[in-house]
Coordinates of C-alpha atoms and ligand atoms in Angstrom, one line a residue:
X6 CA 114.1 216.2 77.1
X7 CA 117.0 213.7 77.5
X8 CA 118.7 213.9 81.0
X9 CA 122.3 212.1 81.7
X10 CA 123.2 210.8 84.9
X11 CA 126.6 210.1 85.6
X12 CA 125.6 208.9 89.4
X13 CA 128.7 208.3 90.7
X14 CA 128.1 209.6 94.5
X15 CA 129.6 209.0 97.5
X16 CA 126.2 208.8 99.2
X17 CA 123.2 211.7 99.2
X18 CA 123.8 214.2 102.2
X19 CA 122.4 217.5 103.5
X20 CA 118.9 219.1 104.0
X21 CA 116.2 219.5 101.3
X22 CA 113.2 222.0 101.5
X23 CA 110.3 219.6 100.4
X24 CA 108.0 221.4 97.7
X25 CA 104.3 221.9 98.1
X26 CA 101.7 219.2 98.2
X27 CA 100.2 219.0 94.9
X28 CA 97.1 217.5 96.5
X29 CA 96.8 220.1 98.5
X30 CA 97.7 223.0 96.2
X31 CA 95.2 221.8 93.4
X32 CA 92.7 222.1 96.0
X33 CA 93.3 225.3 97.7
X34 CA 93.0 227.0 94.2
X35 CA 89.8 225.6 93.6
X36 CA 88.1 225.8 97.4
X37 CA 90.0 229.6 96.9
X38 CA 88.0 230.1 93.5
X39 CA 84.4 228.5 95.1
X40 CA 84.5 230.7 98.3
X41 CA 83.5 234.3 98.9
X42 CA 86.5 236.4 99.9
X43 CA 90.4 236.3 99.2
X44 CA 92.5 232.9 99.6
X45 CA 96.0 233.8 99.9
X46 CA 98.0 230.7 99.6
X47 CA 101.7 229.9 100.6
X48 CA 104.2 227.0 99.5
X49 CA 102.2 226.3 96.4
X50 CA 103.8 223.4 94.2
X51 CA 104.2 225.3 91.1
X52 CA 104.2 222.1 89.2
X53 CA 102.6 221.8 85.8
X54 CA 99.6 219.9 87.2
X55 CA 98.5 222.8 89.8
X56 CA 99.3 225.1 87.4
X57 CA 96.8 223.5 85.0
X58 CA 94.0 223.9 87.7
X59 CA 95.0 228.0 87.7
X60 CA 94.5 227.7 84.4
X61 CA 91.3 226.3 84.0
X62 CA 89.7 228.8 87.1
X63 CA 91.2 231.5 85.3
X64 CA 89.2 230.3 82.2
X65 CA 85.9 230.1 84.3
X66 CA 86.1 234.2 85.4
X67 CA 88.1 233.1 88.9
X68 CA 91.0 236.4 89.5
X69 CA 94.3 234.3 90.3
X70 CA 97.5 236.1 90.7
X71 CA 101.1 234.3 91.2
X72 CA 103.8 235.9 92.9
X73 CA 107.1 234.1 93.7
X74 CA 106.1 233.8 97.2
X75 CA 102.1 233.2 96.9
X76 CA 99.2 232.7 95.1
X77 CA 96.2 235.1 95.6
X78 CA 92.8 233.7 94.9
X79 CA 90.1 236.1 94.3
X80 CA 86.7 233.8 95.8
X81 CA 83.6 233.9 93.1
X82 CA 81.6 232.5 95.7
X83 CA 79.7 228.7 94.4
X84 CA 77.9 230.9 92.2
X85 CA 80.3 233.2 90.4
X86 CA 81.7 231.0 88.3
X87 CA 81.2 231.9 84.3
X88 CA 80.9 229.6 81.2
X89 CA 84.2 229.0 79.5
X90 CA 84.6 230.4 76.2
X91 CA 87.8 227.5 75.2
X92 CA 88.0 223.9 76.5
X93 CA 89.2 223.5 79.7
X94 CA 92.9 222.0 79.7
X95 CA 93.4 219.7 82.3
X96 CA 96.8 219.0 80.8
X97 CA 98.4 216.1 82.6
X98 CA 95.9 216.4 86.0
X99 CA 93.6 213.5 87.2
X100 CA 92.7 215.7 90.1
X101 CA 92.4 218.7 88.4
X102 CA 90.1 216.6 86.0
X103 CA 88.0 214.6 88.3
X104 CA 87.8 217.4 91.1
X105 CA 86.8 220.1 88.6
X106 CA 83.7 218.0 87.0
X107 CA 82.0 217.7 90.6
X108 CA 82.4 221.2 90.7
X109 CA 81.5 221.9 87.1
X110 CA 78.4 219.3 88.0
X111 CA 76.4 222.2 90.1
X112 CA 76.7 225.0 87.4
X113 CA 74.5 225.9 85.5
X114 CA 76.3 226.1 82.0
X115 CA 78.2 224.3 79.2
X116 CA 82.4 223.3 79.5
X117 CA 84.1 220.8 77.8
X118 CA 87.3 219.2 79.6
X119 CA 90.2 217.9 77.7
X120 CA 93.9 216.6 79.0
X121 CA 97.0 215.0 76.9
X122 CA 97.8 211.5 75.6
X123 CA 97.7 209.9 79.4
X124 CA 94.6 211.6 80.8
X125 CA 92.7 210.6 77.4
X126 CA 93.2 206.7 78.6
X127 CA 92.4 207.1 82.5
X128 CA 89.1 206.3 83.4
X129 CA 86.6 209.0 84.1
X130 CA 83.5 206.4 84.2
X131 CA 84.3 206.6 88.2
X132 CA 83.2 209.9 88.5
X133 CA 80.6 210.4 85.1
X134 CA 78.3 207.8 86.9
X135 CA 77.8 209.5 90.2
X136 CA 77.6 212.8 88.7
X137 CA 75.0 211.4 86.0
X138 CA 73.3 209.7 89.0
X139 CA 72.8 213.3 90.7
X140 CA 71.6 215.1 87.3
X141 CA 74.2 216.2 85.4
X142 CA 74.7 215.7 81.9
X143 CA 77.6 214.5 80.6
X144 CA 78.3 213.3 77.1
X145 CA 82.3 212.4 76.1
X146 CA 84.3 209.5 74.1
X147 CA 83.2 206.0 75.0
X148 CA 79.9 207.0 76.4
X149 CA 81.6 209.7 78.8
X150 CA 83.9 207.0 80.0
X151 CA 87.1 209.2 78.4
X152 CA 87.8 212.6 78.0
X153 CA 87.2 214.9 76.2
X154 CA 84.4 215.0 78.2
X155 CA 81.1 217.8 77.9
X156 CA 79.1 218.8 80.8
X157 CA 76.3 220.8 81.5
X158 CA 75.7 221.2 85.0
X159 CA 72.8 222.6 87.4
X160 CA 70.2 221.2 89.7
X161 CA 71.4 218.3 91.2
X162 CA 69.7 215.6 93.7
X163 CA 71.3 213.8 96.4
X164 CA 73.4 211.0 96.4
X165 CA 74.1 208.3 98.4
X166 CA 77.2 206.7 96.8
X167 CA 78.8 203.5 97.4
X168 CA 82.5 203.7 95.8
X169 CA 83.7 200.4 94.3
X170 CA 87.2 202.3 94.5
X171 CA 89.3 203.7 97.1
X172 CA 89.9 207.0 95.8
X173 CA 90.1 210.6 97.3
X174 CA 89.4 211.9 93.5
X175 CA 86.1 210.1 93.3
X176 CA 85.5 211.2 96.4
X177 CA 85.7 214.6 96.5
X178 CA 84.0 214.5 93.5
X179 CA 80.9 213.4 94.7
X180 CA 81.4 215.9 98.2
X181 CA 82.1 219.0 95.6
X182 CA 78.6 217.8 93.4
X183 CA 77.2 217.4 96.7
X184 CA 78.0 221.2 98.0
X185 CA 75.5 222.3 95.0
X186 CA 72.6 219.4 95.8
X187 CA 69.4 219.8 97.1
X188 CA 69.8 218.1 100.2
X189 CA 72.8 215.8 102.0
X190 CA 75.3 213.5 99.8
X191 CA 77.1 210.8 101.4
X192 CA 80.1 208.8 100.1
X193 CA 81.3 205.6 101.3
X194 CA 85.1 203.9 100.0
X195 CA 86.0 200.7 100.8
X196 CA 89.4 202.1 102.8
X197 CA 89.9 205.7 103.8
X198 CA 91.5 207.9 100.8
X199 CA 93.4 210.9 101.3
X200 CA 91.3 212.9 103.7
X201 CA 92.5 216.7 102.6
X202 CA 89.5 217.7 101.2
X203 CA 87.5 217.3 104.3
X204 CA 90.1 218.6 106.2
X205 CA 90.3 221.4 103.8
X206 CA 86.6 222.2 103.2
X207 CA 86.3 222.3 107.2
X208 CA 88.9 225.5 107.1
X209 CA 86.6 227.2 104.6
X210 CA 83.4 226.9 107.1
X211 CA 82.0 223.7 105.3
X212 CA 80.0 221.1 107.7
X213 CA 81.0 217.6 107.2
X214 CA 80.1 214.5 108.8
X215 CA 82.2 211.5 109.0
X216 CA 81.0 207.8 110.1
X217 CA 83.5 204.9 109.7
X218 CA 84.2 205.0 105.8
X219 CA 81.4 207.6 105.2
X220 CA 81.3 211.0 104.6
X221 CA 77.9 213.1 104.1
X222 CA 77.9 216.7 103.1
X223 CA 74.7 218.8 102.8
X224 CA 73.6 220.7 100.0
X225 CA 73.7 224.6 99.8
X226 CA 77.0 225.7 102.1
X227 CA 78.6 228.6 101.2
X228 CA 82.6 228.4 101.5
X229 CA 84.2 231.3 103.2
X230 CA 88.1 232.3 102.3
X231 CA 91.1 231.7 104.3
X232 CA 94.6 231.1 103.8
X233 CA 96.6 228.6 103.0
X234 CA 100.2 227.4 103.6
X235 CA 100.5 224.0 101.9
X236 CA 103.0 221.6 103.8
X237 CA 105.9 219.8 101.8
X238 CA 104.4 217.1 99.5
X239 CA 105.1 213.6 101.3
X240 CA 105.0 211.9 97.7
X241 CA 107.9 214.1 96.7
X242 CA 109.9 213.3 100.0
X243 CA 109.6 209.5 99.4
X244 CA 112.2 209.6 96.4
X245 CA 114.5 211.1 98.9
X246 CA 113.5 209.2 101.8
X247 CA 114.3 205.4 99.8
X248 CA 117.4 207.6 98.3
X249 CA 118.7 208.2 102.0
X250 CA 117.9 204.3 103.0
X251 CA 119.6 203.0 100.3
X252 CA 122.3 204.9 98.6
X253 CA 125.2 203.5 100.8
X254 CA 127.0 206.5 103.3
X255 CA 123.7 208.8 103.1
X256 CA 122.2 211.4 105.3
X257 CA 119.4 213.2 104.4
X258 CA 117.7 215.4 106.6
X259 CA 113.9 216.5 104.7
X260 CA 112.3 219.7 106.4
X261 CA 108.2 220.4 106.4
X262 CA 107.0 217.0 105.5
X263 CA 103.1 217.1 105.5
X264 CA 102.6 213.5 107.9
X265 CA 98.5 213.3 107.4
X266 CA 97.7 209.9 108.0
X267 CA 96.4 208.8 104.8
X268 CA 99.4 209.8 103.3
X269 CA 102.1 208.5 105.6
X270 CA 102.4 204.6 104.1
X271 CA 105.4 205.2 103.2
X272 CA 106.8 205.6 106.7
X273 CA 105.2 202.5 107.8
X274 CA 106.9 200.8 105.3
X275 CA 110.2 202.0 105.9
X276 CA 109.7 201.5 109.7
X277 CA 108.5 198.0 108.8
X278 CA 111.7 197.1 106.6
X279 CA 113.7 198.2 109.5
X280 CA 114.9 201.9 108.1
X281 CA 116.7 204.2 110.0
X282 CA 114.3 206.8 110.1
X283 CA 114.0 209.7 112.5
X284 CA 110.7 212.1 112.4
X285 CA 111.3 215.3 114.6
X286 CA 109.8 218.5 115.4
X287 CA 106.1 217.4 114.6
X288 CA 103.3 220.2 114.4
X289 CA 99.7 221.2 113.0
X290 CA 99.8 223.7 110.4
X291 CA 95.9 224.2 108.7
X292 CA 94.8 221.7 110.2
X293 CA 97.4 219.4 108.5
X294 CA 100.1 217.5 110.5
X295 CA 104.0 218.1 109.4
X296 CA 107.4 217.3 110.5
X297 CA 111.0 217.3 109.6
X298 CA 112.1 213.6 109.0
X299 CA 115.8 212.3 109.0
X300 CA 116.8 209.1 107.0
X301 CA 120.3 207.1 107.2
X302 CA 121.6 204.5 104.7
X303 CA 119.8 201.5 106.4
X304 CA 120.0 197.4 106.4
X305 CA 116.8 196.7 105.5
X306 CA 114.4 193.5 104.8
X307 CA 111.4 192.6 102.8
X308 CA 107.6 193.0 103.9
X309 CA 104.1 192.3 102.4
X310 CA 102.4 195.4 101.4
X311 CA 98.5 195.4 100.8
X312 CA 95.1 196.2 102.0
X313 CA 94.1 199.5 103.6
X314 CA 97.8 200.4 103.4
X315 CA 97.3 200.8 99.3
X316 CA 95.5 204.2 99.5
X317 CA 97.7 205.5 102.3
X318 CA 101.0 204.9 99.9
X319 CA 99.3 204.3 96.3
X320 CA 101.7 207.6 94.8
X321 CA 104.9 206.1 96.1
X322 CA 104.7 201.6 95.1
X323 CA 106.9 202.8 91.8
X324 CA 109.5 204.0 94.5
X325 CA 108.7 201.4 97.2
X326 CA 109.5 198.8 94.2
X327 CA 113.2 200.3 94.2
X328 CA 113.6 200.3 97.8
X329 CA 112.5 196.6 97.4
X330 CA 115.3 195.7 94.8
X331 CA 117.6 196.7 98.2
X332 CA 115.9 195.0 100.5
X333 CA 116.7 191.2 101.8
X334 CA 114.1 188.9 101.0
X335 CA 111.0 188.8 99.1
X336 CA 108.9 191.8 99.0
X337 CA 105.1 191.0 98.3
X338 CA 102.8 194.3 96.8
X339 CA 99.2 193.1 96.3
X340 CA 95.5 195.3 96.0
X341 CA 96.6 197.3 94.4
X342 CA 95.2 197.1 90.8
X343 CA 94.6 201.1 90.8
X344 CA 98.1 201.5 89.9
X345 CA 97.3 199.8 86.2
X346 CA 95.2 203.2 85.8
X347 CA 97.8 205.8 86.8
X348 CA 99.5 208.4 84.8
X349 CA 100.9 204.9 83.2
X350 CA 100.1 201.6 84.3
X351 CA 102.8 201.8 86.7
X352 CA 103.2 198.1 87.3
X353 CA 104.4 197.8 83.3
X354 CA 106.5 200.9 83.4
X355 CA 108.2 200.1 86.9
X356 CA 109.2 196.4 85.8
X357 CA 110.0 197.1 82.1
X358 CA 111.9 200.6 82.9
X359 CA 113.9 198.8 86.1
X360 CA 114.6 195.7 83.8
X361 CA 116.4 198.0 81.7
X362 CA 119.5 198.5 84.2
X363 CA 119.1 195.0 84.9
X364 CA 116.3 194.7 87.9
X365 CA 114.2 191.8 87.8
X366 CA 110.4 192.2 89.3
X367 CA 107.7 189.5 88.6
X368 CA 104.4 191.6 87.9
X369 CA 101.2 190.5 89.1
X370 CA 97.6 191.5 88.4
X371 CA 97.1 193.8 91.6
X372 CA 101.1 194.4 92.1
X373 CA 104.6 192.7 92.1
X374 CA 106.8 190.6 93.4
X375 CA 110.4 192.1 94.2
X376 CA 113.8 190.2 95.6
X377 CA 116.4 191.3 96.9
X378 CA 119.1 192.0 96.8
X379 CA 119.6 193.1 93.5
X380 CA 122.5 194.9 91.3
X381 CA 121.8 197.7 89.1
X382 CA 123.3 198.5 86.1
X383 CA 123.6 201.9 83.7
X384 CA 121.6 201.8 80.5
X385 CA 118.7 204.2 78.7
X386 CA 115.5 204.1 80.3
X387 CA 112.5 206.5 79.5
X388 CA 109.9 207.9 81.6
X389 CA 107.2 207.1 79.5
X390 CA 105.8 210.6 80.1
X391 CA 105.2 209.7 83.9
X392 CA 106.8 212.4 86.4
X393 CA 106.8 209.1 89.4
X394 CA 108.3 206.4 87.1
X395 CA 111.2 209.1 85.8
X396 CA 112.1 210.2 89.4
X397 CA 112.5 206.4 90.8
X398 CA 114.7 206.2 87.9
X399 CA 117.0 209.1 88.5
X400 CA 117.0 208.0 92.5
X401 CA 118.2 204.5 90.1
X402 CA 120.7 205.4 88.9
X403 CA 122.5 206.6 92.7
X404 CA 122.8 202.5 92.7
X405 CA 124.7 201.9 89.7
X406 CA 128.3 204.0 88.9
X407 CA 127.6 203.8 85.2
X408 CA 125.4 206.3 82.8
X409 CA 121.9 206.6 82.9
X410 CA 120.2 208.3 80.6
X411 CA 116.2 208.9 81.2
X412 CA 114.0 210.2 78.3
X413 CA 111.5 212.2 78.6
X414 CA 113.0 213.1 82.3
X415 CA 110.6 216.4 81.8
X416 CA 107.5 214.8 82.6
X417 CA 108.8 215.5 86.4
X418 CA 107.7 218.8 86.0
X419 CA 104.3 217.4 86.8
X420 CA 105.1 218.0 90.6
X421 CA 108.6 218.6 91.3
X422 CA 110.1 221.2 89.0
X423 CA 113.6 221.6 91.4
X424 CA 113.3 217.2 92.1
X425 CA 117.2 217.5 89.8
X426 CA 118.3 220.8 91.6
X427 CA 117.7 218.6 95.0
X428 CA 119.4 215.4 93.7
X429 CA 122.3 217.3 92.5
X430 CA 122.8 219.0 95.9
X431 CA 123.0 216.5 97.9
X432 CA 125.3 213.9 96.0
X433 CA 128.4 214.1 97.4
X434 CA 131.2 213.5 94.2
Ligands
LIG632 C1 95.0 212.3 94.5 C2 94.5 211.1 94.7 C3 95.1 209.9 94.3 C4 96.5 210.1 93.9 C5 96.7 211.3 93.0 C6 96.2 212.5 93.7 C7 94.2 213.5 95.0 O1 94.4 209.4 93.2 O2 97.0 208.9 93.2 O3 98.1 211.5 92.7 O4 94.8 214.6 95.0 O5 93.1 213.4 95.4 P1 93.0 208.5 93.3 O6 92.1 209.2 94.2 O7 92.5 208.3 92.0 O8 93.5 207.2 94.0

């Protein structure tokens, strides 16, 4: 699908309803379809990734019912799980992918795991060689290192892991395996990752222990239901939050932003670049922190971005390297490498795509190099089937008064089906 933007706007204004985490909704389905009981869950991201994980539980015997309002999870308990009689479709998902083989690692039977063009080149070596390490069997393209992937699962042994990457997907990878080892499993990253599956697995009755960058998990716990009301995706916010800061004469005001702490980069950024950012009404909710945040066109100025701050923002660099093209100075984005192994390699498609309306960034082998300030201009740019890369365009395109016409612009679907819905609400003609 082609979308045309004619972004002539006066400036972005109003309140948005962030959607659901997709983080957290891919793993509320599957901690719903591992535990014994019901899992009712609220604020779901209905995006095609998290619908891909229903999809593949549903294929294993797991009961999941969609209503406009909830998903119902019908627990089949760490053992209830049945073989699949068809591949399982991981569709776009690197979670659903990487999550689903540690749990697939501790049954006992036979799946085979396949995704689309993009998955098929992401690397899957980070998880197949812990979960070969612990006993299960895994054969695939490359010597398991690409999908399609086969595994057989069962008994596994203990690991103690020692991540080369920083990665919340290898991670709970491993803690998943480990919930079906004989023993206690530890994982170590070299920075904290996203932390919402030990947040999460501590609301279905799981023990975990954390020490520093460790986190050990022991064999044999049974999870127990309990619902689930997923707070607003702060990935999806940050299009809207570098909109606000930099689309001249905005106000956006962005209600039920989940603020956990390995997710909140973003804010430090903008805080660090001098942003007018306000963050009100802050509250718990499962065990995950939220809050209603208020942005206001801003002057802002350039910062080095690297280090333990990568993980905590990895989802957002392709927007942070917009909000960088309006900032004054010289904006430096290092350690970050993992980006080359996204849903593109997102430093390529964020300098070739913003060169296209007449952005220059300087790539680098672990990030960019962005001045400011720069002028945008219209052109045709392409998603390159990456929902991120297409909505940094679209928020693009507010800067420039000429046409911009995105291909591919479907690909936001991933995670924010209503992401055009939003824009077009708050541009004021
Ligand atoms: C995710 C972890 C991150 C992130 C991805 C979602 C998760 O990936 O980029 O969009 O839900 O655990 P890595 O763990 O590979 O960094």
């Amino acid at each position: 699908m082609e979308k045309r933007l004619h972004a002539q706007t006066k400036g972005l204004r109003g309140t948005i309803e962030i959607p659901g985490d997709k983080s957290i909704s891919h793993r509320a389905v599957m901690f719903g379809a591992l535990a014994e009981g019901r899992t009712t869950i609220t604020n779901f991201l209905e995006g095609e990734d998290c619908l891909s994980t229903i999809s593949c539980f549903q294929e294993m015997g797991v009961k999941i019912e969609r209503t406009e309002e909830k998903v119902i999870v019908e627990g089949a308990g760490t053992n209830g799980l049945l073989e699949p009689r068809r591949v399982l479709d991981v569709g776009n998902s690197g979670t659903t992918t990487r999550l689903m083989l540690g749990i697939l690692a501790a049954q006992p039977f036979h799946a085979v795991v396949v995704g689309d063009d993009s998955i098929a080149k992401r690397p899957m070596d980070r998880v197949t060689i812990p979960l070969r390490q612990m006993g299960a069997v895994i054969d695939g393209r490359d010597n398991g290192r690409f999908t399609p992937l086969s595994i057989r699962g069962g008994d596994l042994n203990p690991l103690e892991y020692v991540s080369p990457v920083a990665s919340a997907q290898v991670k709970s990878c491993v803690l998943l395996a480990g919930l079906g080892a004989n023993g206690v499993t530890s994982i170590t990253e070299p920075h904290l990752s996203r932390d919402h599956t030990e947040r999460m697995l501590q609301a279905f009755g799981v023990e975990l222990v954390r020490d520093g960058l460790t986190v050990s998990i022991a064999g044999g716990q049974q999870l127990k239901a309990t619902d689930v009301h997923v707070p607003g995706d702060i990935s999806s916010a940050a299009f809207f939050l570098v909109a606000g800061a930099i689309v001249p004469n905005s106000e956006l005001t962005l209600k039920n932003v989940g603020m956990n702490p390995t997710r909140t980069g973003i804010i430090d950024v903008l805080q660090a670049m001098g942003a007018d950012l306000t963050i009100e009404n802050e509250r718990v909710e499962n065990e995950e922190p939220v809050a209603d945040l208020i942005i206001k066109t801003s002057n802002l100025k350039a910062i080095e971005i690297g280090g333990a701050l990568i993980p905590r923002l990895i989802d957002e660099i392709p927007i942070i390297a917009l909000l960088a093209t309006q900032a004054e100075g010289t904006t430096v984005i290092k350690d970050a490498e993992e980006l080359k192994v996204k849903e593109t390699n997102r430093i390529d498609t964020v300098v070739e795509q913003l060169n296209e309306l007449g952005v220059h960034i300087e790539a680098r082998e672990d990030g960019m190099i962005i001045k400011g300030k720069q002028r945008l201009n219209g052109g045709t740019v392409d998603s390159c089937g990456d929902h991120r890369i297409g909505m940094m365009l679209a928020i693009a395109s507010c800067l420039t008064g000429e046409e911009v016409v995105i291909q591919r612009a479907d690909a936001i679907n991933v995670s924010y089906p209503m992401f055009f819905e939003h824009m077009n609400k708050s541009n004021v003609k």
